[in-house]
Tab-separated table of C-alpha atoms and ligand atoms in Angstrom:
chain	number	residue	atom	x	y	z
A	1500	MET	CA	-17.404	10.062	-4.136
A	1501	LYS	CA	-16.306	13.641	-3.563
A	1502	PRO	CA	-12.726	14.045	-2.298
A	1503	LYS	CA	-12.325	14.787	1.390
A	1504	SER	CA	-9.217	15.584	3.373
A	1505	VAL	CA	-8.029	13.229	6.095
A	1506	LYS	CA	-6.133	14.709	9.028
A	1507	ILE	CA	-3.263	12.517	10.224
A	1508	GLY	CA	-1.759	14.306	13.194
A	1509	ASN	CA	-0.348	17.513	11.729
A	1510	VAL	CA	-0.689	16.550	8.073
A	1511	CYS	CA	-3.777	16.688	5.873
A	1512	THR	CA	-4.300	14.685	2.714
A	1513	GLU	CA	-5.927	16.169	-0.392
A	1514	THR	CA	-8.163	13.172	-1.030
A	1515	ASN	CA	-9.404	10.233	1.024
A	1516	VAL	CA	-8.665	7.552	-1.568
A	1517	PHE	CA	-5.308	6.040	-0.673
A	1518	LEU	CA	-2.930	3.606	-2.361
A	1519	ALA	CA	-2.114	0.601	-0.149
A	1520	PRO	CA	1.395	-0.676	0.351
A	1521	LEU	CA	1.992	-3.706	-1.889
A	1522	ALA	CA	5.424	-5.273	-1.460
A	1523	GLY	CA	7.013	-5.838	-4.851
A	1524	TYR	CA	4.682	-3.431	-6.674
A	1525	THR	CA	4.228	-0.033	-5.073
A	1526	ASP	CA	7.693	1.365	-5.693
A	1527	PHE	CA	8.215	5.133	-6.018
A	1528	ALA	CA	7.493	5.080	-9.754
A	1529	PHE	CA	4.125	3.345	-9.437
A	1530	ARG	CA	3.202	5.536	-6.484
A	1531	SER	CA	4.032	8.626	-8.514
A	1532	ILE	CA	1.643	7.495	-11.242
A	1533	CYS	CA	-1.167	6.846	-8.740
A	1534	ILE	CA	-0.664	10.285	-7.171
A	1535	GLY	CA	-1.128	11.734	-10.660
A	1536	TYR	CA	-4.572	10.107	-10.658
A	1537	GLY	CA	-5.540	11.497	-7.244
A	1538	ALA	CA	-4.237	9.038	-4.639
A	1539	GLY	CA	-4.333	11.087	-1.427
A	1540	LEU	CA	-1.729	9.047	0.393
A	1541	THR	CA	0.848	6.497	-0.668
A	1542	PHE	CA	3.066	4.243	1.415
A	1543	THR	CA	6.455	2.714	0.781
A	1544	GLU	CA	6.492	-1.055	0.501
A	1545	MET	CA	6.880	-2.546	3.971
A	1546	VAL	CA	10.318	-2.022	5.450
A	1547	SER	CA	11.906	-4.197	8.139
A	1548	ALA	CA	12.780	-2.198	11.272
A	1549	ASN	CA	15.522	-4.710	12.012
A	1550	ALA	CA	17.065	-4.407	8.566
A	1551	LEU	CA	16.971	-0.612	8.850
A	1552	LEU	CA	18.994	-0.743	12.036
A	1553	HIS	CA	21.475	-3.019	10.258
A	1554	ASP	CA	21.879	-0.445	7.519
A	1555	SER	CA	20.699	-2.810	4.794
A	1556	LYS	CA	21.244	-1.236	1.359
A	1557	ALA	CA	18.259	-3.039	-0.192
A	1558	THR	CA	16.034	-1.823	2.643
A	1559	LYS	CA	17.217	1.760	2.296
A	1560	GLU	CA	16.400	1.624	-1.412
A	1561	LEU	CA	12.745	1.069	-0.450
A	1562	LEU	CA	12.758	4.454	1.297
A	1563	TYR	CA	13.162	6.434	-1.900
A	1564	THR	CA	10.109	8.595	-2.547
A	1565	ALA	CA	8.787	10.271	-5.677
A	1566	GLU	CA	8.908	14.015	-6.248
A	1567	ASN	CA	5.119	14.318	-6.170
A	1568	GLU	CA	4.815	12.408	-2.884
A	1569	LYS	CA	4.090	15.540	-0.874
A	1570	ILE	CA	3.179	13.482	2.183
A	1571	ARG	CA	5.907	10.925	2.707
A	1572	CYS	CA	4.752	7.817	4.438
A	1573	VAL	CA	6.881	4.786	5.290
A	1574	GLN	CA	5.525	1.452	6.426
A	1575	LEU	CA	7.551	-0.472	9.012
A	1576	PHE	CA	7.200	-3.988	10.313
A	1577	GLY	CA	8.773	-5.607	13.332
A	1578	SER	CA	7.922	-7.099	16.693
A	1579	ASP	CA	10.209	-5.431	19.216
A	1580	PRO	CA	9.083	-2.118	20.753
A	1581	GLN	CA	12.616	-0.790	21.257
A	1582	ILE	CA	13.753	-1.733	17.759
A	1583	MET	CA	10.642	-0.209	16.220
A	1584	LYS	CA	11.234	3.031	18.112
A	1585	GLU	CA	14.924	3.114	17.209
A	1586	ALA	CA	14.135	2.432	13.570
A	1587	LEU	CA	11.705	5.334	13.573
A	1588	GLN	CA	14.429	7.586	14.972
A	1589	GLN	CA	16.926	6.680	12.248
A	1590	GLU	CA	18.178	9.564	10.135
A	1591	ALA	CA	16.890	7.711	7.064
A	1592	LEU	CA	13.321	8.145	8.320
A	1593	SER	CA	13.668	11.728	9.503
A	1594	SER	CA	11.990	13.217	6.445
A	1595	PHE	CA	8.916	10.990	6.566
A	1596	ASP	CA	5.712	12.741	7.647
A	1597	VAL	CA	3.895	9.565	8.621
A	1598	VAL	CA	5.142	6.212	9.885
A	1599	ASP	CA	2.708	3.351	9.395
A	1600	VAL	CA	3.056	0.046	11.216
A	1601	ASN	CA	2.139	-3.199	9.515
A	1602	MET	CA	0.071	-5.286	11.924
A	1603	GLY	CA	-1.895	-7.114	9.254
A	1604	CYS	CA	0.552	-9.114	7.159
A	1605	PRO	CA	-0.536	-12.782	7.040
A	1606	VAL	CA	2.607	-14.205	5.408
A	1607	PRO	CA	4.299	-16.942	7.539
A	1608	LYS	CA	7.785	-15.389	7.202
A	1609	ILE	CA	6.482	-12.264	8.961
A	1610	TYR	CA	3.807	-13.846	11.178
A	1611	ASN	CA	6.119	-16.536	12.586
A	1612	ASN	CA	8.537	-13.830	13.694
A	1613	GLY	CA	5.824	-12.221	15.795
A	1614	ALA	CA	5.304	-9.314	13.384
A	1615	GLY	CA	2.454	-8.334	11.029
A	1616	SER	CA	-0.855	-9.954	11.939
A	1617	ALA	CA	0.776	-11.959	14.792
A	1618	LEU	CA	0.476	-8.749	16.806
A	1619	LEU	CA	-3.317	-9.002	16.616
A	1620	ASN	CA	-2.923	-11.946	18.998
A	1621	ASP	CA	-0.860	-9.940	21.459
A	1622	LEU	CA	-2.490	-6.576	22.094
A	1623	PRO	CA	-0.241	-5.745	25.106
A	1624	LYS	CA	2.825	-6.145	22.868
A	1625	ALA	CA	1.196	-4.205	20.039
A	1626	GLU	CA	0.433	-1.448	22.552
A	1627	LYS	CA	4.048	-1.355	23.729
A	1628	ILE	CA	5.243	-0.996	20.139
A	1629	LEU	CA	2.763	1.758	19.294
A	1630	SER	CA	3.277	3.654	22.564
A	1631	ALA	CA	7.052	3.541	22.166
A	1632	MET	CA	6.779	4.853	18.618
A	1633	CYS	CA	4.188	7.517	19.474
A	1634	SER	CA	6.367	8.732	22.369
A	1635	THR	CA	8.708	10.223	19.738
A	1636	GLY	CA	6.002	12.724	18.781
A	1637	ARG	CA	5.908	11.491	15.160
A	1638	ASN	CA	2.690	10.765	13.250
A	1639	VAL	CA	2.237	7.032	13.736
A	1640	THR	CA	-0.526	5.112	11.973
A	1641	VAL	CA	-1.307	1.405	11.865
A	1642	LYS	CA	-2.755	-1.025	9.333
A	1643	ILE	CA	-4.507	-4.119	10.614
A	1644	ARG	CA	-6.885	-6.843	9.511
A	1645	LEU	CA	-9.775	-8.152	11.620
A	1646	GLY	CA	-7.976	-10.954	13.416
A	1647	THR	CA	-6.104	-14.180	12.928
A	1648	GLU	CA	-9.091	-16.515	13.330
A	1649	ARG	CA	-12.096	-16.207	11.075
A	1650	GLY	CA	-15.077	-14.736	12.951
A	1651	LYS	CA	-13.013	-13.747	15.974
A	1652	SER	CA	-12.440	-10.068	15.366
A	1653	VAL	CA	-10.122	-8.139	17.648
A	1654	ALA	CA	-10.403	-5.006	15.529
A	1655	VAL	CA	-12.541	-2.899	17.898
A	1656	ALA	CA	-10.387	-3.715	20.930
A	1657	PHE	CA	-7.295	-3.048	18.819
A	1658	ALA	CA	-8.620	0.281	17.567
A	1659	LYS	CA	-9.352	1.542	21.080
A	1660	MET	CA	-5.926	0.422	22.247
A	1661	ALA	CA	-4.219	2.092	19.267
A	1662	GLU	CA	-6.079	5.365	19.809
A	1663	GLY	CA	-5.093	5.304	23.479
A	1664	ALA	CA	-1.463	4.715	22.501
A	1665	GLY	CA	-1.499	7.896	20.393
A	1666	VAL	CA	-1.947	6.471	16.891
A	1667	LYS	CA	-3.224	9.089	14.433
A	1668	MET	CA	-5.041	6.911	11.862
A	1669	LEU	CA	-6.066	3.293	11.521
A	1670	THR	CA	-6.524	1.307	8.314
A	1671	VAL	CA	-8.667	-1.809	8.560
A	1672	HIS	CA	-8.438	-4.550	5.958
A	1673	GLY	CA	-11.807	-6.216	6.544
A	1674	ARG	CA	-10.617	-9.811	6.262
A	1675	TYR	CA	-9.036	-12.397	8.581
A	1676	ARG	CA	-5.555	-13.886	8.349
A	1677	PRO	CA	-6.680	-17.219	6.821
A	1678	ASP	CA	-8.441	-15.250	4.062
A	1679	TYR	CA	-5.178	-13.704	2.892
A	1680	TYR	CA	-6.536	-11.481	0.092
A	1681	ALA	CA	-9.643	-13.386	-0.958
A	1682	GLY	CA	-13.146	-13.798	0.376
A	1683	GLU	CA	-15.770	-11.540	1.812
A	1684	VAL	CA	-14.951	-8.221	3.393
A	1685	ASP	CA	-16.827	-7.681	6.664
A	1686	PHE	CA	-18.284	-4.179	6.227
A	1687	ASP	CA	-20.175	-4.343	9.544
A	1688	GLU	CA	-17.022	-4.983	11.518
A	1689	ILE	CA	-15.222	-2.080	9.837
A	1690	ALA	CA	-18.263	0.082	10.735
A	1691	ARG	CA	-17.985	-1.030	14.369
A	1692	VAL	CA	-14.321	-0.020	14.372
A	1693	LYS	CA	-15.190	3.348	12.852
A	1694	ASN	CA	-17.808	3.946	15.549
A	1695	SER	CA	-15.491	2.963	18.383
A	1696	VAL	CA	-12.772	5.607	17.905
A	1697	LYS	CA	-12.344	9.267	17.028
A	1698	ILE	CA	-9.182	8.917	14.907
A	1699	PRO	CA	-9.706	8.533	11.146
A	1700	VAL	CA	-10.494	4.996	10.033
A	1701	ILE	CA	-9.665	3.952	6.468
A	1702	ALA	CA	-11.434	0.935	4.996
A	1703	ASN	CA	-9.579	-1.549	2.818
A	1704	GLY	CA	-10.392	-4.733	0.945
A	1705	GLY	CA	-11.962	-5.712	-2.340
A	1706	ILE	CA	-12.269	-2.290	-3.979
A	1707	PHE	CA	-11.894	-2.679	-7.745
A	1708	SER	CA	-14.356	-0.062	-9.025
A	1709	ARG	CA	-16.083	3.204	-8.127
A	1710	ALA	CA	-19.171	1.217	-7.119
A	1711	ASP	CA	-17.058	-0.910	-4.753
A	1712	ALA	CA	-15.644	2.233	-3.146
A	1713	GLU	CA	-19.108	3.715	-2.732
A	1714	THR	CA	-20.409	0.510	-1.161
A	1715	MET	CA	-17.443	0.469	1.204
A	1716	MET	CA	-17.991	4.100	2.232
A	1717	ASN	CA	-21.759	3.703	2.627
A	1718	LYS	CA	-21.617	0.475	4.571
A	1719	THR	CA	-18.762	1.369	6.900
A	1720	GLY	CA	-18.985	5.153	7.333
A	1721	ALA	CA	-15.180	5.144	7.063
A	1722	ASP	CA	-13.211	8.340	6.556
A	1723	GLY	CA	-11.664	7.038	3.367
A	1724	VAL	CA	-10.766	3.982	1.364
A	1725	MET	CA	-7.517	2.273	0.520
A	1726	ILE	CA	-6.999	0.518	-2.801
A	1727	ALA	CA	-4.468	-2.268	-3.262
A	1728	ARG	CA	-4.750	-4.794	-6.125
A	1729	GLY	CA	-7.340	-2.736	-7.966
A	1730	ALA	CA	-4.722	-0.074	-8.645
A	1731	LEU	CA	-2.261	-2.519	-10.187
A	1732	SER	CA	-4.376	-2.983	-13.291
A	1733	LYS	CA	-6.109	0.406	-13.129
A	1734	PRO	CA	-3.876	3.114	-11.646
A	1735	TYR	CA	-6.563	5.545	-12.848
A	1736	LEU	CA	-9.055	3.988	-10.399
A	1737	PHE	CA	-8.409	6.893	-8.013
A	1738	SER	CA	-9.744	9.399	-10.555
A	1739	GLU	CA	-12.660	7.133	-11.363
A	1740	ILE	CA	-13.625	6.858	-7.690
A	1741	LEU	CA	-13.151	10.585	-7.134
A	1742	GLU	CA	-15.235	11.355	-10.219
A	1743	GLN	CA	-12.397	13.367	-11.726
A	1744	GLU	CA	-11.643	13.580	-15.416
A	1745	TYR	CA	-8.600	11.635	-16.519
A	1746	ARG	CA	-6.746	10.298	-19.526
A	1747	PHE	CA	-5.147	6.878	-19.511
A	1748	ASP	CA	-2.907	5.353	-22.109
A	1749	LEU	CA	-1.185	2.134	-21.085
A	1750	TYR	CA	1.850	2.619	-23.326
A	1751	GLU	CA	2.445	6.162	-22.068
A	1752	THR	CA	1.979	5.047	-18.454
A	1753	VAL	CA	4.437	2.192	-18.773
A	1754	LYS	CA	6.912	4.458	-20.584
A	1755	ARG	CA	6.718	7.015	-17.780
A	1756	GLN	CA	7.067	4.337	-15.107
A	1757	LEU	CA	10.145	2.914	-16.853
A	1758	GLU	CA	11.685	6.388	-17.187
A	1759	LEU	CA	11.283	6.957	-13.464
A	1760	LEU	CA	12.688	3.536	-12.591
A	1761	LYS	CA	15.689	4.109	-14.862
A	1762	THR	CA	16.756	7.006	-12.644
A	1763	ARG	CA	17.391	4.502	-9.830
A	1764	PHE	CA	17.745	0.956	-11.096
A	1765	ASP	CA	19.603	-1.002	-13.747
A	1766	ASP	CA	17.828	-2.308	-16.792
A	1767	ARG	CA	17.895	-5.952	-15.755
A	1768	ARG	CA	16.274	-5.265	-12.394
A	1769	ILE	CA	13.574	-3.143	-13.980
A	1770	ALA	CA	12.797	-5.841	-16.561
A	1771	VAL	CA	12.607	-8.646	-14.009
A	1772	ASN	CA	10.206	-6.563	-11.909
A	1773	PHE	CA	8.090	-5.740	-14.949
A	1774	ARG	CA	7.627	-9.437	-15.724
A	1775	LYS	CA	5.059	-9.418	-12.913
A	1776	VAL	CA	3.948	-5.797	-13.269
A	1777	MET	CA	2.841	-6.173	-16.912
A	1778	PRO	CA	0.433	-9.094	-16.358
A	1779	GLN	CA	-1.308	-6.893	-13.793
A	1780	TYR	CA	-1.610	-4.020	-16.250
A	1781	LEU	CA	-2.901	-6.364	-18.932
A	1782	LYS	CA	-5.596	-7.926	-16.736
A	1783	GLY	CA	-8.870	-7.521	-18.566
A	1784	VAL	CA	-7.186	-6.038	-21.644
A	1785	PRO	CA	-8.348	-7.998	-24.688
A	1786	CYS	CA	-5.159	-9.088	-26.439
A	1787	ASP	CA	-3.270	-11.930	-28.000
A	1788	LYS	CA	-2.173	-14.533	-25.418
A	1789	GLU	CA	1.301	-14.948	-26.910
A	1790	TRP	CA	1.875	-11.217	-26.917
A	1791	LYS	CA	0.792	-10.998	-23.276
A	1792	CYS	CA	3.043	-13.907	-22.347
A	1793	ALA	CA	6.061	-12.313	-24.028
A	1794	PHE	CA	6.055	-9.595	-21.359
A	1795	THR	CA	6.866	-12.203	-18.706
A	1796	LYS	CA	10.190	-12.923	-20.439
A	1797	VAL	CA	11.537	-9.431	-21.078
A	1798	ASN	CA	15.152	-8.574	-20.313
A	1799	SER	CA	15.224	-4.816	-20.712
A	1800	ALA	CA	13.064	-1.716	-20.575
A	1801	GLU	CA	13.583	-1.177	-24.314
A	1802	GLU	CA	12.239	-4.657	-24.969
A	1803	ILE	CA	9.052	-3.832	-23.069
A	1804	LEU	CA	8.416	-0.741	-25.172
A	1805	ALA	CA	9.352	-2.548	-28.400
A	1806	LEU	CA	6.846	-5.286	-27.558
A	1807	PHE	CA	4.111	-2.674	-27.239
A	1808	LYS	CA	4.981	-1.277	-30.639
A	1809	SER	CA	4.971	-4.767	-32.177
A	1810	ARG	CA	1.283	-5.289	-31.431
B	2889	FMN	C1	1.302	-8.792	-3.432
B	2889	FMN	C2	0.798	-8.093	-2.187
B	2889	FMN	C3	1.682	-7.388	-1.393
B	2889	FMN	C4	1.228	-6.745	-0.229
B	2889	FMN	N1	2.120	-6.029	0.532
B	2889	FMN	C5	1.686	-5.367	1.637
B	2889	FMN	C6	2.571	-4.574	2.421
B	2889	FMN	O1	3.773	-4.447	2.133
B	2889	FMN	N2	2.049	-3.951	3.514
B	2889	FMN	C7	0.721	-4.049	3.865
B	2889	FMN	O2	0.299	-3.456	4.854
B	2889	FMN	N3	-0.123	-4.780	3.131
B	2889	FMN	C8	0.316	-5.422	2.026
B	2889	FMN	N4	-0.583	-6.127	1.265
B	2889	FMN	C9	-2.009	-6.064	1.587
B	2889	FMN	C10	-2.697	-4.914	0.837
B	2889	FMN	O3	-2.162	-3.670	1.220
B	2889	FMN	C11	-4.215	-4.906	1.083
B	2889	FMN	O4	-4.452	-4.792	2.460
B	2889	FMN	C12	-4.906	-6.172	0.566
B	2889	FMN	O5	-4.414	-6.539	-0.716
B	2889	FMN	C13	-6.425	-5.974	0.498
B	2889	FMN	O6	-6.756	-4.931	-0.372
B	2889	FMN	P1	-7.353	-5.212	-1.857
B	2889	FMN	O7	-8.495	-6.178	-1.685
B	2889	FMN	O8	-7.733	-3.845	-2.356
B	2889	FMN	O9	-6.227	-5.843	-2.650
B	2889	FMN	C14	-0.144	-6.809	0.140
B	2889	FMN	C15	-1.039	-7.525	-0.686
B	2889	FMN	C16	-0.588	-8.159	-1.822
B	2889	FMN	C17	-1.581	-8.897	-2.682
């Protein structure tokens, strides 16, 4: 697909292929790599509004953005309108261009606290949160899924409510809460959402190739697509979808990612994180099982690079 700009309030993206927030994966270093391949928008991992107000150091660390993140976008989660608004007004968020609200997370820890996808069951509360946040004049966007019960979509009603509240863009993950991240994506329902509002609608779910992205765009008429797991093994997927020339070398990519991470984190933390990052990168890469497995036991960044060289 040819790149198109998406207008989010007073900011415009360069492309309409976005990187989704993925807690535990899409740190500033990975986002920086995806931007290099044409990701038009990137989001921080989800950040707790409550924790922000309590000045949590670990939470603040999630707010660090990469140098090439020209549009800075933070994703917040929470369930209290006042807390969400106050979090948005924190100094730590003042430099973000876009504030996205997570209203799609299916995980019990979030859902049982009335946040994430629980808000799909309480549109009046979701409206209070979004209106309170939009009243600050900031660019507020929201990411949802279709609903919490399979077949009972609230997405169209939600979209109209969100647009009325002043939200500037809506991302729809075309699955239900019980689906988590598997199963069919309902293209028709995303299309109905797209046709029900004037704000940009971004379609998400199950995009692992250029063909998947084209199917999603053709079947939904969305303004853009958002890639999550597909990017973890192929950060170059953005270029592939956008039909742009690219070069990809796994060793060089990992080396660059480690260099970036080293500017912020200690070796041990980087290595522990890479124990789950590497299996993603190696998905579909034909290689020795033992060699692949060794990456899940690394203790330092040097060890990761040495393992590559040992192949
Ligand atoms: C490990 C993992 C972490 C995720 N973290 C977030 C998150 O922090 N915020 C969010 O809105 N969605 C999160 N998601 C959902 C993804 O952004 C995306 O909506 C979902 O994976 C569907 O897209 P895909 O089929 O391209 O993977 C997460 C998904 C996974 C698998």
